[in-house]
Short mmCIF file of C-alpha atoms (C1' of nucleotides) in Angstrom, two decimals:
data_model
loop_
_atom_site.label_atom_id
_atom_site.label_comp_id
_atom_site.label_asym_id
_atom_site.label_seq_id
_atom_site.Cartn_x
_atom_site.Cartn_y
_atom_site.Cartn_z
CA MET A 1 11.86 -4.53 -4.76
CA ARG A 2 13.45 -0.98 -4.82
CA LYS A 3 16.68 -0.30 -5.12
CA GLU A 4 17.60 2.27 -2.67
CA ASN A 5 20.35 3.88 -4.39
CA SER A 6 19.09 3.89 -8.26
CA THR A 7 19.09 7.06 -10.21
CA ASN A 8 15.60 6.45 -10.44
CA SER A 9 14.49 6.59 -6.69
CA ILE A 10 16.96 9.16 -6.24
CA ASN A 11 15.00 11.17 -8.66
CA GLU A 12 11.86 10.28 -7.34
CA GLN A 13 13.23 11.73 -3.81
CA PHE A 14 14.44 14.55 -5.27
CA LEU A 15 10.80 15.32 -6.67
CA PHE A 16 9.31 14.80 -3.41
CA GLN A 17 11.13 17.30 -1.75
CA VAL A 18 10.89 19.81 -4.63
CA CYS A 19 7.04 19.80 -3.87
CA GLU A 20 4.29 17.69 -2.22
CA LEU A 21 2.79 17.76 -5.65
CA ASN A 22 5.19 14.84 -6.85
CA SER A 23 4.31 12.63 -3.77
CA ALA A 24 0.64 13.26 -4.17
CA ILE A 25 0.78 12.28 -7.85
CA ALA A 26 2.86 8.90 -6.89
CA MET A 27 0.13 7.95 -4.19
CA ILE A 28 -2.63 8.26 -6.91
CA SER A 29 -0.75 6.94 -10.19
CA GLY A 30 -0.69 3.28 -10.87
CA ARG A 31 -2.83 1.20 -12.99
CA TRP A 32 -5.89 0.89 -11.02
CA LYS A 33 -5.54 2.73 -7.89
CA SER A 34 -7.78 6.28 -8.40
CA GLN A 35 -10.52 3.97 -9.78
CA ILE A 36 -10.15 1.85 -6.75
CA VAL A 37 -10.57 4.89 -4.53
CA TYR A 38 -13.33 6.46 -6.65
CA SER A 39 -15.52 2.75 -6.36
CA ILE A 40 -14.76 2.50 -2.70
CA SER A 41 -16.26 6.11 -2.45
CA GLN A 42 -19.15 5.04 -4.23
CA GLY A 43 -19.83 2.11 -1.89
CA ASN A 44 -18.30 -0.76 -3.42
CA ASN A 45 -16.00 -1.24 -0.34
CA ARG A 46 -15.54 -5.02 -0.30
CA PHE A 47 -13.00 -6.98 -2.09
CA HIS A 48 -15.27 -9.05 -4.13
CA LEU A 49 -17.40 -5.82 -5.11
CA LEU A 50 -14.28 -4.33 -6.45
CA ARG A 51 -13.64 -7.22 -8.60
CA LYS A 52 -16.97 -7.21 -10.29
CA GLU A 53 -16.48 -3.57 -11.02
CA LEU A 54 -13.07 -3.97 -12.28
CA PRO A 55 -13.53 -7.47 -14.17
CA ASN A 56 -9.96 -7.59 -15.60
CA ILE A 57 -7.73 -7.39 -12.29
CA SER A 58 -6.58 -10.32 -10.92
CA GLU A 59 -6.89 -11.08 -7.24
CA GLN A 60 -3.29 -10.31 -6.55
CA VAL A 61 -2.90 -7.05 -8.08
CA LEU A 62 -5.96 -5.83 -6.54
CA GLY A 63 -4.70 -6.93 -3.02
CA ARG A 64 -1.25 -5.29 -3.92
CA GLN A 65 -3.18 -1.83 -4.76
CA LEU A 66 -5.47 -1.92 -1.78
CA LYS A 67 -2.48 -2.44 0.56
CA GLU A 68 -0.40 0.34 -1.17
CA LEU A 69 -3.36 2.68 -0.72
CA GLU A 70 -3.31 1.38 2.94
CA THR A 71 0.23 2.46 3.29
CA HIS A 72 -0.21 5.74 2.06
CA ALA A 73 -3.15 5.96 4.29
CA ILE A 74 -5.97 6.92 1.95
CA LEU A 75 -7.79 3.87 3.19
CA VAL A 76 -8.04 1.34 6.01
CA LYS A 77 -8.91 -2.23 6.28
CA GLN A 78 -11.74 -3.23 8.63
CA GLU A 79 -12.82 -6.60 9.65
CA ILE A 80 -16.47 -6.69 9.36
CA PRO A 81 -17.46 -8.39 13.22
CA GLU A 82 -19.51 -11.67 13.33
CA THR A 83 -18.66 -12.74 9.96
CA VAL A 84 -17.35 -16.30 9.00
CA PRO A 85 -15.14 -16.34 7.38
CA VAL A 86 -14.29 -13.05 8.19
CA GLY A 87 -15.42 -10.34 5.83
CA VAL A 88 -13.34 -7.08 5.41
CA GLU A 89 -14.51 -3.67 4.32
CA TYR A 90 -12.45 -0.95 2.92
CA ILE A 91 -13.02 2.60 4.31
CA LEU A 92 -11.50 5.79 2.96
CA THR A 93 -9.96 7.72 5.70
CA ASN A 94 -10.49 11.71 5.58
CA LYS A 95 -7.27 11.69 3.70
CA GLY A 96 -8.97 9.64 1.21
CA LEU A 97 -12.31 11.54 1.16
CA ASP A 98 -10.49 14.90 0.70
CA LEU A 99 -9.19 13.45 -2.58
CA ILE A 100 -12.63 12.62 -4.24
CA PRO A 101 -13.25 16.18 -5.23
CA ILE A 102 -9.67 16.56 -6.81
CA LEU A 103 -10.18 13.31 -8.86
CA GLU A 104 -13.53 14.35 -9.83
CA SER A 105 -12.11 17.74 -11.09
CA LEU A 106 -9.44 15.69 -13.02
CA CYS A 107 -12.04 13.64 -14.44
CA ASN A 108 -13.82 16.73 -15.76
CA TRP A 109 -11.00 18.18 -17.06
CA GLY A 110 -10.32 15.14 -18.99
CA LYS A 111 -14.08 15.11 -20.16
CA THR A 112 -14.06 18.55 -21.35
CA TYR A 113 -10.92 18.42 -23.62
CA ALA A 114 -12.09 14.72 -24.76
CA GLU A 115 -15.37 16.08 -25.99
CA GLY A 116 -13.93 18.17 -28.21
CA LYS A 117 -13.15 21.72 -26.30
CA GLU A 118 -11.11 23.55 -28.41
CA ILE A 119 -7.27 23.49 -27.75
CA SER A 120 -5.55 26.63 -28.23
CA VAL A 121 -2.71 28.77 -26.88
CA CYS A 122 -3.30 32.23 -25.47
CA SER A 123 -0.77 34.12 -27.86
CA ILE A 124 -0.74 37.28 -25.67
CA SER A 125 2.59 36.68 -23.80
CA MET B 1 7.73 0.35 -27.48
CA ARG B 2 4.12 -0.35 -26.64
CA LYS B 3 2.62 -4.02 -27.05
CA GLU B 4 -0.75 -3.48 -28.47
CA ASN B 5 -2.17 -6.64 -27.21
CA SER B 6 -0.53 -6.81 -23.65
CA THR B 7 -2.80 -7.51 -20.86
CA ASN B 8 -1.17 -4.39 -19.55
CA SER B 9 -2.17 -2.18 -22.49
CA ILE B 10 -5.75 -3.81 -22.66
CA ASN B 11 -6.14 -2.90 -19.13
CA GLU B 12 -5.12 0.55 -19.68
CA GLN B 13 -7.51 1.05 -22.25
CA PHE B 14 -10.46 -0.47 -20.33
CA LEU B 15 -9.87 1.97 -17.48
CA PHE B 16 -9.53 4.85 -20.00
CA GLN B 17 -13.19 3.99 -21.17
CA VAL B 18 -14.49 3.41 -17.53
CA CYS B 19 -13.79 7.25 -16.91
CA GLU B 20 -12.00 9.82 -18.20
CA LEU B 21 -10.13 10.22 -14.87
CA ASN B 22 -7.94 7.31 -15.44
CA SER B 23 -6.77 8.90 -18.86
CA ALA B 24 -6.30 12.26 -17.07
CA ILE B 25 -3.68 10.60 -14.58
CA ALA B 26 -2.09 8.57 -17.17
CA MET B 27 -1.38 12.38 -18.76
CA ILE B 28 0.25 13.56 -15.74
CA SER B 29 2.11 10.74 -14.27
CA GLY B 30 5.48 10.00 -15.47
CA ARG B 31 8.50 10.80 -13.50
CA TRP B 32 8.90 14.65 -14.26
CA LYS B 33 5.83 15.60 -15.93
CA SER B 34 3.77 17.32 -13.69
CA GLN B 35 6.60 19.20 -12.34
CA ILE B 36 7.60 20.23 -15.61
CA VAL B 37 4.15 21.70 -16.22
CA TYR B 38 4.27 23.37 -13.25
CA SER B 39 7.81 24.81 -13.88
CA ILE B 40 6.62 26.18 -17.27
CA SER B 41 3.44 28.05 -15.60
CA GLN B 42 5.91 29.75 -13.39
CA GLY B 43 8.14 31.10 -16.46
CA ASN B 44 10.84 28.28 -16.89
CA ASN B 45 9.44 27.85 -20.46
CA ARG B 46 12.96 26.92 -22.27
CA PHE B 47 14.84 24.02 -22.59
CA HIS B 48 17.63 24.97 -20.48
CA LEU B 49 15.79 26.99 -17.68
CA LEU B 50 13.92 23.33 -17.28
CA ARG B 51 17.48 21.85 -16.94
CA LYS B 52 18.40 24.31 -14.13
CA GLU B 53 15.26 23.64 -12.08
CA LEU B 54 15.45 19.92 -12.43
CA PRO B 55 19.49 19.35 -12.18
CA ASN B 56 19.11 15.50 -12.34
CA ILE B 57 17.36 15.24 -15.48
CA SER B 58 19.11 14.08 -18.54
CA GLU B 59 18.54 15.74 -21.54
CA GLN B 60 17.11 12.89 -23.45
CA VAL B 61 14.39 12.38 -20.58
CA LEU B 62 13.49 16.10 -20.49
CA GLY B 63 12.96 15.91 -24.27
CA ARG B 64 11.02 12.95 -24.07
CA GLN B 65 8.56 13.99 -21.28
CA LEU B 66 8.12 17.45 -23.22
CA LYS B 67 7.27 15.65 -26.38
CA GLU B 68 4.68 13.43 -24.30
CA LEU B 69 3.21 16.66 -23.02
CA GLU B 70 2.75 17.85 -26.37
CA THR B 71 1.35 14.88 -27.62
CA HIS B 72 -1.28 15.07 -25.15
CA ALA B 73 -1.71 18.72 -26.18
CA ILE B 74 -0.92 20.10 -22.76
CA LEU B 75 1.74 22.35 -24.28
CA VAL B 76 2.88 23.36 -27.60
CA LYS B 77 6.47 24.19 -28.69
CA GLN B 78 7.25 27.42 -30.56
CA GLU B 79 10.15 28.64 -32.25
CA ILE B 80 11.39 31.86 -31.17
CA PRO B 81 12.05 33.97 -34.46
CA GLU B 82 15.06 35.93 -35.30
CA THR B 83 17.20 33.84 -32.82
CA VAL B 84 20.18 31.75 -34.18
CA PRO B 85 20.47 28.79 -33.51
CA VAL B 86 16.78 28.88 -33.08
CA GLY B 87 15.52 28.93 -29.69
CA VAL B 88 12.36 27.07 -28.47
CA GLU B 89 9.54 28.37 -26.24
CA TYR B 90 7.12 25.83 -24.44
CA ILE B 91 3.73 27.34 -23.99
CA LEU B 92 1.06 25.82 -22.15
CA THR B 93 -2.23 25.44 -23.96
CA ASN B 94 -5.77 26.33 -22.33
CA LYS B 95 -5.85 22.47 -21.58
CA GLY B 96 -2.55 22.78 -19.61
CA LEU B 97 -3.32 25.98 -18.12
CA ASP B 98 -6.68 24.54 -16.57
CA LEU B 99 -4.55 21.77 -15.42
CA ILE B 100 -2.62 24.29 -13.11
CA PRO B 101 -5.28 24.63 -10.22
CA ILE B 102 -5.87 21.02 -9.97
CA LEU B 103 -2.33 20.29 -9.76
CA GLU B 104 -2.28 23.00 -6.83
CA SER B 105 -5.03 21.32 -5.06
CA LEU B 106 -3.23 18.21 -5.37
CA CYS B 107 -0.18 19.69 -3.78
CA ASN B 108 -2.03 21.12 -1.14
CA TRP B 109 -3.72 18.11 -0.23
CA GLY B 110 -0.23 16.54 -0.08
CA LYS B 111 1.07 19.19 2.01
CA THR B 112 -1.92 19.19 4.62
CA TYR B 113 -1.58 15.45 5.52
CA ALA B 114 2.54 15.71 5.21
CA GLU B 115 2.41 18.17 7.75
CA GLY B 116 0.82 16.09 10.12
CA LYS B 117 -3.17 16.86 9.95
CA GLU B 118 -4.62 13.75 11.59
CA ILE B 119 -5.80 10.97 9.76
CA SER B 120 -8.66 9.35 10.86
CA VAL B 121 -12.04 7.49 9.61
CA CYS B 122 -15.39 8.50 10.07
CA SER B 123 -16.67 5.75 11.81
CA ILE B 124 -20.53 6.71 11.23
CA SER B 125 -21.11 4.26 8.21
"C1'" DG C 1 -16.59 -35.37 -0.95
"C1'" DC C 2 -16.26 -31.54 -4.15
"C1'" DA C 3 -16.85 -27.15 -5.67
"C1'" DA C 4 -17.67 -22.42 -4.62
"C1'" DT C 5 -17.19 -17.82 -2.02
"C1'" DA C 6 -14.29 -14.36 0.26
"C1'" DA C 7 -9.59 -12.57 0.63
"C1'" DC C 8 -5.69 -12.85 0.21
"C1'" DG C 9 0.34 -13.93 -0.24
"C1'" DA C 10 4.64 -15.68 -2.49
"C1'" DA C 11 7.39 -16.17 -6.36
"C1'" DC C 12 8.12 -15.70 -10.91
"C1'" DA C 13 7.63 -13.52 -15.85
"C1'" DA C 14 6.21 -9.85 -19.00
"C1'" DA C 15 6.12 -5.54 -20.17
"C1'" DA C 16 6.64 -0.26 -19.20
"C1'" DT C 17 9.18 3.46 -17.69
"C1'" DT C 18 13.34 5.56 -16.77
"C1'" DG C 19 18.34 6.41 -17.27
"C1'" DT C 20 23.08 6.52 -20.02
"C1'" DG C 21 26.30 7.26 -23.22
"C1'" DA C 22 27.18 9.12 -27.55
"C1'" DG C 23 26.49 12.03 -31.44
"C1'" DC C 24 24.45 16.20 -34.30
"C1'" DC C 25 23.95 21.10 -36.07
"C1'" DT C 26 24.56 26.13 -35.86
"C1'" DT C 27 26.86 30.32 -33.98
"C1'" DA C 28 29.63 32.87 -30.87
"C1'" DT C 29 33.44 33.39 -27.89
"C1'" DT C 30 38.34 32.48 -26.31
"C1'" DA D 1 41.16 25.30 -33.30
"C1'" DA D 2 38.96 24.16 -29.54
"C1'" DT D 3 34.97 25.02 -26.48
"C1'" DA D 4 30.35 26.47 -25.04
"C1'" DA D 5 25.23 27.11 -25.28
"C1'" DG D 6 20.93 25.81 -26.99
"C1'" DG D 7 18.21 21.74 -28.37
"C1'" DC D 8 17.57 17.84 -29.48
"C1'" DT D 9 17.91 12.11 -31.27
"C1'" DC D 10 19.14 7.16 -31.42
"C1'" DA D 11 20.13 2.86 -29.23
"C1'" DC D 12 20.56 0.21 -25.41
"C1'" DA D 13 20.52 -0.81 -20.30
"C1'" DA D 14 18.89 -0.52 -15.56
"C1'" DT D 15 14.65 -0.47 -12.91
"C1'" DT D 16 10.21 -0.44 -11.82
"C1'" DT D 17 5.49 -1.62 -12.59
"C1'" DT D 18 2.10 -5.04 -13.90
"C1'" DG D 19 0.39 -9.64 -14.52
"C1'" DT D 20 0.44 -15.01 -13.99
"C1'" DT D 21 0.28 -19.38 -11.44
"C1'" DC D 22 -0.46 -21.71 -7.71
"C1'" DG D 23 -1.52 -22.02 -2.82
"C1'" DT D 24 -3.51 -20.94 1.65
"C1'" DT D 25 -8.02 -20.66 5.45
"C1'" DA D 26 -12.53 -21.49 6.55
"C1'" DT D 27 -17.51 -22.44 5.77
"C1'" DT D 28 -21.80 -23.19 2.99
"C1'" DG D 29 -24.25 -25.63 -0.48
"C1'" DC D 30 -25.17 -29.61 -3.39
#
DNA sequence: GCAATAACGAACAAAATTGTGAGCCTTATT
DNA sequence: AATAAGGCTCACAATTTTGTTCGTTATTGC
């Protein structure tokens, strides 16, 4: 899927080395990702619950995003024992949980300015 | 460039309405964007300074990202008076400045786990 | 027997992002 | 006269992300 030596991925690697900020953002950007993380933190930790929360997502896309979040160790998949067919729960790791307050501040930042807080420049430079 | 009625952009709109979190992330994701914002906050607020900081970026791409950040009111362009040819400074708005501490926490979050902090799940659920 | 639920995977297609090559304007310097 | 600095823009190509279609496993309900 990824070309190892495209300028695009070379640049991506370069940024990852400049600062972890860039890899952090790469982990949480992606169409549904941060919303999925947030929904799981709210208790929607099953495949079908997430589908209900995100009615427009297709199953393939949801599965793909979950797998990527798992790759980045933001969540883990756990089979629920004694269920047939076997049910699966998605659990945030401590890494994923640490992300929640940051997502909340991003959310508040967005809200503040969407609700009309004045945007200006501080001209004393 | 954007198709108004693609599923992709419908889904994007849907997420924007679910929570400002998603629009916030949309504003800062994009190959060089958060690094540019951070660099400007560190004083690299001219086109050519940013090029020095990001040696692999092309002028076209830098210009495009700056314009998008301007569209989202994260920064503004200001001509420096009395310069010939006219110089341009990029200044973070208060919206952009408010973003900096959030970017810093994201950066720390990334660093913490990249440096090997143990990742685990809290099994008391 | 047929549909539904839960949880995906593979292959492919559509759309979006990112990068490339070239060009433009003005002034100062060599 | 040619080149460089500073700051861009356009059209197009390459790459990546996102979405679609179909198929799978196993069990319960009608």
